[in-house]
Amino acid sequence: MTIFKGLSAYPVTPADAGGRVDTAALRRLVRRLADAGVDSVGLLGSTGSYPYLDRSERRRAVDAALDEVGGTVPVIVGTGALRTDEAIRLAQDAKAAGASAGLLSAMSYLPLNEAEVFEHFAAVADQGGLPICIYDNPATTHFRFSTDLVARLSRVPGIVAVKNPTCTPEEIPSHLASQRTAVTKGFSIGYSGDGNCAEAMIAGADLWHSALSGTLPAGCLGIVRAVRNGDLPEARRLDAALRPVWDLFRAHSSYRVLHEIVAQLDLCHLAPPRPVLPVSDGVRQQIAAVLRDLPPEILGTG
C-alpha cells in the first residue's frame, strides 16, 4: 500500500498531568508535519503515549488530528491495547474518524505466545475495519515477532505491513531480505529506531517510522529523498549530522528526549506521564547544546 512508503512522522501527544489531550497543540504539531511534506503521520505510537491514554482521550486526539490534516496526508493510528476487544474498538474509532490505517502492537501484561498474538491480530484485522501494520516493539512489549509469524500474518486479509525494530546496520540487509522472501507480495516492510533507519532505507526498506520526524522532520525527509534519488553519500551525510540526536536517544530514550525537545523548541510544553519523569537538568543542558549545534537544514530553518 502506498500509505506504507517513505517517511512516517510520529509526534508526541500533548496532554496534561491527568491525561487530558491538548487538541489545539496537537493540531499545530500535525499541521507542521503535513506542511513539511511527510508521507504519513503516525499518531498515538509509542512516542505519542498511546498506553497512557484512555479510549476517550485517544478518540479526541484522533478526531483533532484528522480534522486538521485528514485528506492531505495519510494518518496511521496506534490501536494497541491489552485486550483484543478493546483493540478492536480502538481500530473502529480510528476508522470512524477517517484514519488510513492502524498500528497494532502485541501489548500485554502476561507474556504472550505466537498463537495468541496471531489470533489477536487476526481478530483486529477482521473486525476493526482498518488496514493493519504489525508493530514489533520488543523493548516495551517483551514479545518479538519471528519471521515465520510475520509471514503468516501477512497472509491474513487486512494485515498489510510491519514496523520492525532495527538491528545493527550490518544486520539490516540480511533481515530485510529474509523477511521480504517470507511475506506476501506487496506487503510493506518498515523499520523504526531512528539511529539505524538511514541504513534500513538504503537497504531497500519501504518505510521509516520515525520518532524524530514528529518534531524535526526536515533532516529525516532529506535522508529519504536522497535515498530515492540514489544519492547515498548525501543520505549518510545527513544521518551523520543527526548522530548527536541518535546518541541522546540511545542514552535517555527517544520518548524522554523528544518531550524535552518540543519544549525547548517552544512547540508545546508538556511533561511525560507519570511515573515517567522529565530528563534531569544535566540532560536538559545536553539536549540544548545538541539543538544549538544542529545545522539549519536539519532544523528546517535553512
PDB file of N, CA, C and O in Angstrom, residues 27 43-44 55-79 88-101 128-130:
ATOM      1  N   ARG A  27      -3.044  19.733  17.076  1.00  0.00           N
ATOM      2  CA  ARG A  27      -3.330  20.223  15.728  1.00  0.00           C
ATOM      3  C   ARG A  27      -2.128  20.962  15.153  1.00  0.00           C
ATOM      4  O   ARG A  27      -1.782  20.802  13.967  1.00  0.00           O
ATOM      5  N   LEU A  43       0.131   8.650  14.352  1.00  0.00           N
ATOM      6  CA  LEU A  43      -0.481   9.200  15.566  1.00  0.00           C
ATOM      7  C   LEU A  43      -0.621   8.097  16.616  1.00  0.00           C
ATOM      8  O   LEU A  43      -0.953   6.957  16.289  1.00  0.00           O
ATOM      9  N   LEU A  44      -0.370   8.473  17.875  1.00  0.00           N
ATOM     10  CA  LEU A  44      -0.555   7.551  19.004  1.00  0.00           C
ATOM     11  C   LEU A  44       0.318   6.305  18.878  1.00  0.00           C
ATOM     12  O   LEU A  44      -0.109   5.182  19.164  1.00  0.00           O
ATOM     13  N   ARG A  55      -9.436   5.419  26.237  1.00  0.00           N
ATOM     14  CA  ARG A  55     -10.077   5.386  24.926  1.00  0.00           C
ATOM     15  C   ARG A  55     -10.663   6.741  24.538  1.00  0.00           C
ATOM     16  O   ARG A  55     -10.522   7.175  23.386  1.00  0.00           O
ATOM     17  N   SER A  56     -11.298   7.428  25.465  1.00  0.00           N
ATOM     18  CA  SER A  56     -11.938   8.701  25.116  1.00  0.00           C
ATOM     19  C   SER A  56     -10.909   9.740  24.709  1.00  0.00           C
ATOM     20  O   SER A  56     -11.134  10.516  23.766  1.00  0.00           O
ATOM     21  N   GLU A  57      -9.750   9.777  25.390  1.00  0.00           N
ATOM     22  CA  GLU A  57      -8.717  10.745  25.024  1.00  0.00           C
ATOM     23  C   GLU A  57      -8.031  10.366  23.728  1.00  0.00           C
ATOM     24  O   GLU A  57      -7.661  11.239  22.926  1.00  0.00           O
ATOM     25  N   ARG A  58      -7.869   9.093  23.491  1.00  0.00           N
ATOM     26  CA  ARG A  58      -7.303   8.672  22.217  1.00  0.00           C
ATOM     27  C   ARG A  58      -8.242   9.067  21.076  1.00  0.00           C
ATOM     28  O   ARG A  58      -7.802   9.527  20.018  1.00  0.00           O
ATOM     29  N   ARG A  59      -9.540   8.935  21.295  1.00  0.00           N
ATOM     30  CA  ARG A  59     -10.505   9.338  20.260  1.00  0.00           C
ATOM     31  C   ARG A  59     -10.460  10.851  20.051  1.00  0.00           C
ATOM     32  O   ARG A  59     -10.527  11.323  18.914  1.00  0.00           O
ATOM     33  N   ARG A  60     -10.319  11.630  21.125  1.00  0.00           N
ATOM     34  CA  ARG A  60     -10.223  13.076  20.976  1.00  0.00           C
ATOM     35  C   ARG A  60      -8.978  13.441  20.168  1.00  0.00           C
ATOM     36  O   ARG A  60      -9.010  14.346  19.312  1.00  0.00           O
ATOM     37  N   ALA A  61      -7.876  12.759  20.440  1.00  0.00           N
ATOM     38  CA  ALA A  61      -6.643  13.031  19.701  1.00  0.00           C
ATOM     39  C   ALA A  61      -6.804  12.700  18.218  1.00  0.00           C
ATOM     40  O   ALA A  61      -6.404  13.483  17.340  1.00  0.00           O
ATOM     41  N   VAL A  62      -7.393  11.553  17.932  1.00  0.00           N
ATOM     42  CA  VAL A  62      -7.581  11.141  16.544  1.00  0.00           C
ATOM     43  C   VAL A  62      -8.515  12.110  15.819  1.00  0.00           C
ATOM     44  O   VAL A  62      -8.243  12.537  14.693  1.00  0.00           O
ATOM     45  N   ASP A  63      -9.618  12.461  16.467  1.00  0.00           N
ATOM     46  CA  ASP A  63     -10.567  13.389  15.840  1.00  0.00           C
ATOM     47  C   ASP A  63      -9.904  14.723  15.520  1.00  0.00           C
ATOM     48  O   ASP A  63     -10.103  15.284  14.434  1.00  0.00           O
ATOM     49  N   ALA A  64      -9.110  15.241  16.466  1.00  0.00           N
ATOM     50  CA  ALA A  64      -8.463  16.535  16.247  1.00  0.00           C
ATOM     51  C   ALA A  64      -7.460  16.468  15.106  1.00  0.00           C
ATOM     52  O   ALA A  64      -7.424  17.346  14.230  1.00  0.00           O
ATOM     53  N   ALA A  65      -6.631  15.421  15.103  1.00  0.00           N
ATOM     54  CA  ALA A  65      -5.613  15.297  14.067  1.00  0.00           C
ATOM     55  C   ALA A  65      -6.236  15.113  12.693  1.00  0.00           C
ATOM     56  O   ALA A  65      -5.814  15.740  11.710  1.00  0.00           O
ATOM     57  N   LEU A  66      -7.250  14.261  12.604  1.00  0.00           N
ATOM     58  CA  LEU A  66      -7.881  14.015  11.304  1.00  0.00           C
ATOM     59  C   LEU A  66      -8.654  15.237  10.830  1.00  0.00           C
ATOM     60  O   LEU A  66      -8.698  15.527   9.629  1.00  0.00           O
ATOM     61  N   ASP A  67      -9.234  15.973  11.759  1.00  0.00           N
ATOM     62  CA  ASP A  67      -9.924  17.198  11.371  1.00  0.00           C
ATOM     63  C   ASP A  67      -8.940  18.224  10.819  1.00  0.00           C
ATOM     64  O   ASP A  67      -9.264  18.990   9.912  1.00  0.00           O
ATOM     65  N   GLU A  68      -7.709  18.199  11.350  1.00  0.00           N
ATOM     66  CA  GLU A  68      -6.697  19.172  10.921  1.00  0.00           C
ATOM     67  C   GLU A  68      -6.058  18.791   9.592  1.00  0.00           C
ATOM     68  O   GLU A  68      -5.866  19.648   8.720  1.00  0.00           O
ATOM     69  N   VAL A  69      -5.697  17.518   9.411  1.00  0.00           N
ATOM     70  CA  VAL A  69      -4.903  17.152   8.229  1.00  0.00           C
ATOM     71  C   VAL A  69      -5.529  16.036   7.407  1.00  0.00           C
ATOM     72  O   VAL A  69      -4.939  15.607   6.415  1.00  0.00           O
ATOM     73  N   GLY A  70      -6.690  15.536   7.803  1.00  0.00           N
ATOM     74  CA  GLY A  70      -7.319  14.464   7.055  1.00  0.00           C
ATOM     75  C   GLY A  70      -7.538  14.856   5.613  1.00  0.00           C
ATOM     76  O   GLY A  70      -8.010  15.951   5.307  1.00  0.00           O
ATOM     77  N   GLY A  71      -7.152  13.961   4.718  1.00  0.00           N
ATOM     78  CA  GLY A  71      -7.292  14.245   3.298  1.00  0.00           C
ATOM     79  C   GLY A  71      -6.059  14.857   2.670  1.00  0.00           C
ATOM     80  O   GLY A  71      -5.913  14.847   1.442  1.00  0.00           O
ATOM     81  N   THR A  72      -5.143  15.401   3.490  1.00  0.00           N
ATOM     82  CA  THR A  72      -3.915  15.986   2.946  1.00  0.00           C
ATOM     83  C   THR A  72      -2.716  15.070   3.157  1.00  0.00           C
ATOM     84  O   THR A  72      -1.746  15.125   2.391  1.00  0.00           O
ATOM     85  N   VAL A  73      -2.754  14.234   4.184  1.00  0.00           N
ATOM     86  CA  VAL A  73      -1.686  13.287   4.455  1.00  0.00           C
ATOM     87  C   VAL A  73      -2.307  12.079   5.156  1.00  0.00           C
ATOM     88  O   VAL A  73      -3.184  12.243   6.009  1.00  0.00           O
ATOM     89  N   PRO A  74      -1.912  10.861   4.799  1.00  0.00           N
ATOM     90  CA  PRO A  74      -2.458   9.692   5.492  1.00  0.00           C
ATOM     91  C   PRO A  74      -2.075   9.700   6.973  1.00  0.00           C
ATOM     92  O   PRO A  74      -0.966  10.101   7.330  1.00  0.00           O
ATOM     93  N   VAL A  75      -2.990   9.246   7.808  1.00  0.00           N
ATOM     94  CA  VAL A  75      -2.738   9.157   9.242  1.00  0.00           C
ATOM     95  C   VAL A  75      -2.865   7.703   9.676  1.00  0.00           C
ATOM     96  O   VAL A  75      -3.911   7.067   9.481  1.00  0.00           O
ATOM     97  N   ILE A  76      -1.789   7.173  10.243  1.00  0.00           N
ATOM     98  CA  ILE A  76      -1.745   5.820  10.795  1.00  0.00           C
ATOM     99  C   ILE A  76      -1.925   5.953  12.305  1.00  0.00           C
ATOM    100  O   ILE A  76      -1.191   6.699  12.950  1.00  0.00           O
ATOM    101  N   VAL A  77      -2.879   5.243  12.869  1.00  0.00           N
ATOM    102  CA  VAL A  77      -3.240   5.434  14.280  1.00  0.00           C
ATOM    103  C   VAL A  77      -2.900   4.178  15.084  1.00  0.00           C
ATOM    104  O   VAL A  77      -3.294   3.064  14.715  1.00  0.00           O
ATOM    105  N   GLY A  78      -2.210   4.370  16.204  1.00  0.00           N
ATOM    106  CA  GLY A  78      -1.929   3.283  17.114  1.00  0.00           C
ATOM    107  C   GLY A  78      -3.195   2.783  17.788  1.00  0.00           C
ATOM    108  O   GLY A  78      -3.949   3.566  18.362  1.00  0.00           O
ATOM    109  N   THR A  79      -3.420   1.471  17.717  1.00  0.00           N
ATOM    110  CA  THR A  79      -4.632   0.875  18.283  1.00  0.00           C
ATOM    111  C   THR A  79      -4.310  -0.207  19.305  1.00  0.00           C
ATOM    112  O   THR A  79      -5.165  -1.023  19.636  1.00  0.00           O
ATOM    113  N   ILE A  88      -9.951  -3.801  19.125  1.00  0.00           N
ATOM    114  CA  ILE A  88     -10.934  -3.735  18.038  1.00  0.00           C
ATOM    115  C   ILE A  88     -11.711  -2.424  18.103  1.00  0.00           C
ATOM    116  O   ILE A  88     -11.905  -1.741  17.092  1.00  0.00           O
ATOM    117  N   ARG A  89     -12.160  -2.056  19.298  1.00  0.00           N
ATOM    118  CA  ARG A  89     -12.915  -0.809  19.434  1.00  0.00           C
ATOM    119  C   ARG A  89     -12.060   0.398  19.074  1.00  0.00           C
ATOM    120  O   ARG A  89     -12.545   1.350  18.432  1.00  0.00           O
ATOM    121  N   LEU A  90     -10.793   0.386  19.458  1.00  0.00           N
ATOM    122  CA  LEU A  90      -9.906   1.495  19.112  1.00  0.00           C
ATOM    123  C   LEU A  90      -9.698   1.589  17.601  1.00  0.00           C
ATOM    124  O   LEU A  90      -9.657   2.687  17.040  1.00  0.00           O
ATOM    125  N   ALA A  91      -9.582   0.448  16.941  1.00  0.00           N
ATOM    126  CA  ALA A  91      -9.461   0.456  15.487  1.00  0.00           C
ATOM    127  C   ALA A  91     -10.743   0.981  14.846  1.00  0.00           C
ATOM    128  O   ALA A  91     -10.693   1.759  13.878  1.00  0.00           O
ATOM    129  N   GLN A  92     -11.868   0.585  15.392  1.00  0.00           N
ATOM    130  CA  GLN A  92     -13.147   1.078  14.864  1.00  0.00           C
ATOM    131  C   GLN A  92     -13.280   2.586  15.059  1.00  0.00           C
ATOM    132  O   GLN A  92     -13.779   3.292  14.177  1.00  0.00           O
ATOM    133  N   ASP A  93     -12.819   3.080  16.212  1.00  0.00           N
ATOM    134  CA  ASP A  93     -12.840   4.524  16.455  1.00  0.00           C
ATOM    135  C   ASP A  93     -11.986   5.255  15.426  1.00  0.00           C
ATOM    136  O   ASP A  93     -12.389   6.294  14.881  1.00  0.00           O
ATOM    137  N   ALA A  94     -10.781   4.737  15.193  1.00  0.00           N
ATOM    138  CA  ALA A  94      -9.873   5.381  14.245  1.00  0.00           C
ATOM    139  C   ALA A  94     -10.451   5.347  12.830  1.00  0.00           C
ATOM    140  O   ALA A  94     -10.362   6.326  12.087  1.00  0.00           O
ATOM    141  N   LYS A  95     -11.053   4.230  12.471  1.00  0.00           N
ATOM    142  CA  LYS A  95     -11.696   4.114  11.160  1.00  0.00           C
ATOM    143  C   LYS A  95     -12.816   5.147  11.022  1.00  0.00           C
ATOM    144  O   LYS A  95     -12.924   5.835   9.990  1.00  0.00           O
ATOM    145  N   ALA A  96     -13.649   5.277  12.064  1.00  0.00           N
ATOM    146  CA  ALA A  96     -14.770   6.218  12.018  1.00  0.00           C
ATOM    147  C   ALA A  96     -14.288   7.653  11.882  1.00  0.00           C
ATOM    148  O   ALA A  96     -14.963   8.493  11.267  1.00  0.00           O
ATOM    149  N   ALA A  97     -13.108   7.953  12.455  1.00  0.00           N
ATOM    150  CA  ALA A  97     -12.568   9.311  12.385  1.00  0.00           C
ATOM    151  C   ALA A  97     -11.919   9.613  11.041  1.00  0.00           C
ATOM    152  O   ALA A  97     -11.634  10.770  10.738  1.00  0.00           O
ATOM    153  N   GLY A  98     -11.647   8.580  10.245  1.00  0.00           N
ATOM    154  CA  GLY A  98     -11.057   8.791   8.934  1.00  0.00           C
ATOM    155  C   GLY A  98      -9.605   8.386   8.808  1.00  0.00           C
ATOM    156  O   GLY A  98      -8.941   8.763   7.837  1.00  0.00           O
ATOM    157  N   ALA A  99      -9.077   7.606   9.777  1.00  0.00           N
ATOM    158  CA  ALA A  99      -7.692   7.161   9.691  1.00  0.00           C
ATOM    159  C   ALA A  99      -7.486   6.275   8.473  1.00  0.00           C
ATOM    160  O   ALA A  99      -8.400   5.586   8.015  1.00  0.00           O
ATOM    161  N   SER A 100      -6.260   6.263   7.969  1.00  0.00           N
ATOM    162  CA  SER A 100      -5.930   5.454   6.799  1.00  0.00           C
ATOM    163  C   SER A 100      -5.547   4.033   7.162  1.00  0.00           C
ATOM    164  O   SER A 100      -5.724   3.112   6.355  1.00  0.00           O
ATOM    165  N   ALA A 101      -4.992   3.833   8.353  1.00  0.00           N
ATOM    166  CA  ALA A 101      -4.516   2.515   8.759  1.00  0.00           C
ATOM    167  C   ALA A 101      -4.336   2.492  10.266  1.00  0.00           C
ATOM    168  O   ALA A 101      -4.323   3.536  10.930  1.00  0.00           O
ATOM    169  N   GLY A 128     -11.843  -4.664  13.038  1.00  0.00           N
ATOM    170  CA  GLY A 128     -11.531  -3.255  13.268  1.00  0.00           C
ATOM    171  C   GLY A 128     -11.820  -2.344  12.096  1.00  0.00           C
ATOM    172  O   GLY A 128     -12.023  -1.142  12.279  1.00  0.00           O
ATOM    173  N   GLY A 129     -11.769  -2.888  10.871  1.00  0.00           N
ATOM    174  CA  GLY A 129     -12.114  -2.099   9.698  1.00  0.00           C
ATOM    175  C   GLY A 129     -10.975  -1.330   9.078  1.00  0.00           C
ATOM    176  O   GLY A 129     -11.178  -0.625   8.086  1.00  0.00           O
ATOM    177  N   LEU A 130      -9.769  -1.437   9.633  1.00  0.00           N
ATOM    178  CA  LEU A 130      -8.623  -0.692   9.105  1.00  0.00           C
ATOM    179  C   LEU A 130      -7.541  -1.644   8.597  1.00  0.00           C
ATOM    180  O   LEU A 130      -7.336  -2.717   9.171  1.00  0.00           O
TER     181      LEU A 130
END
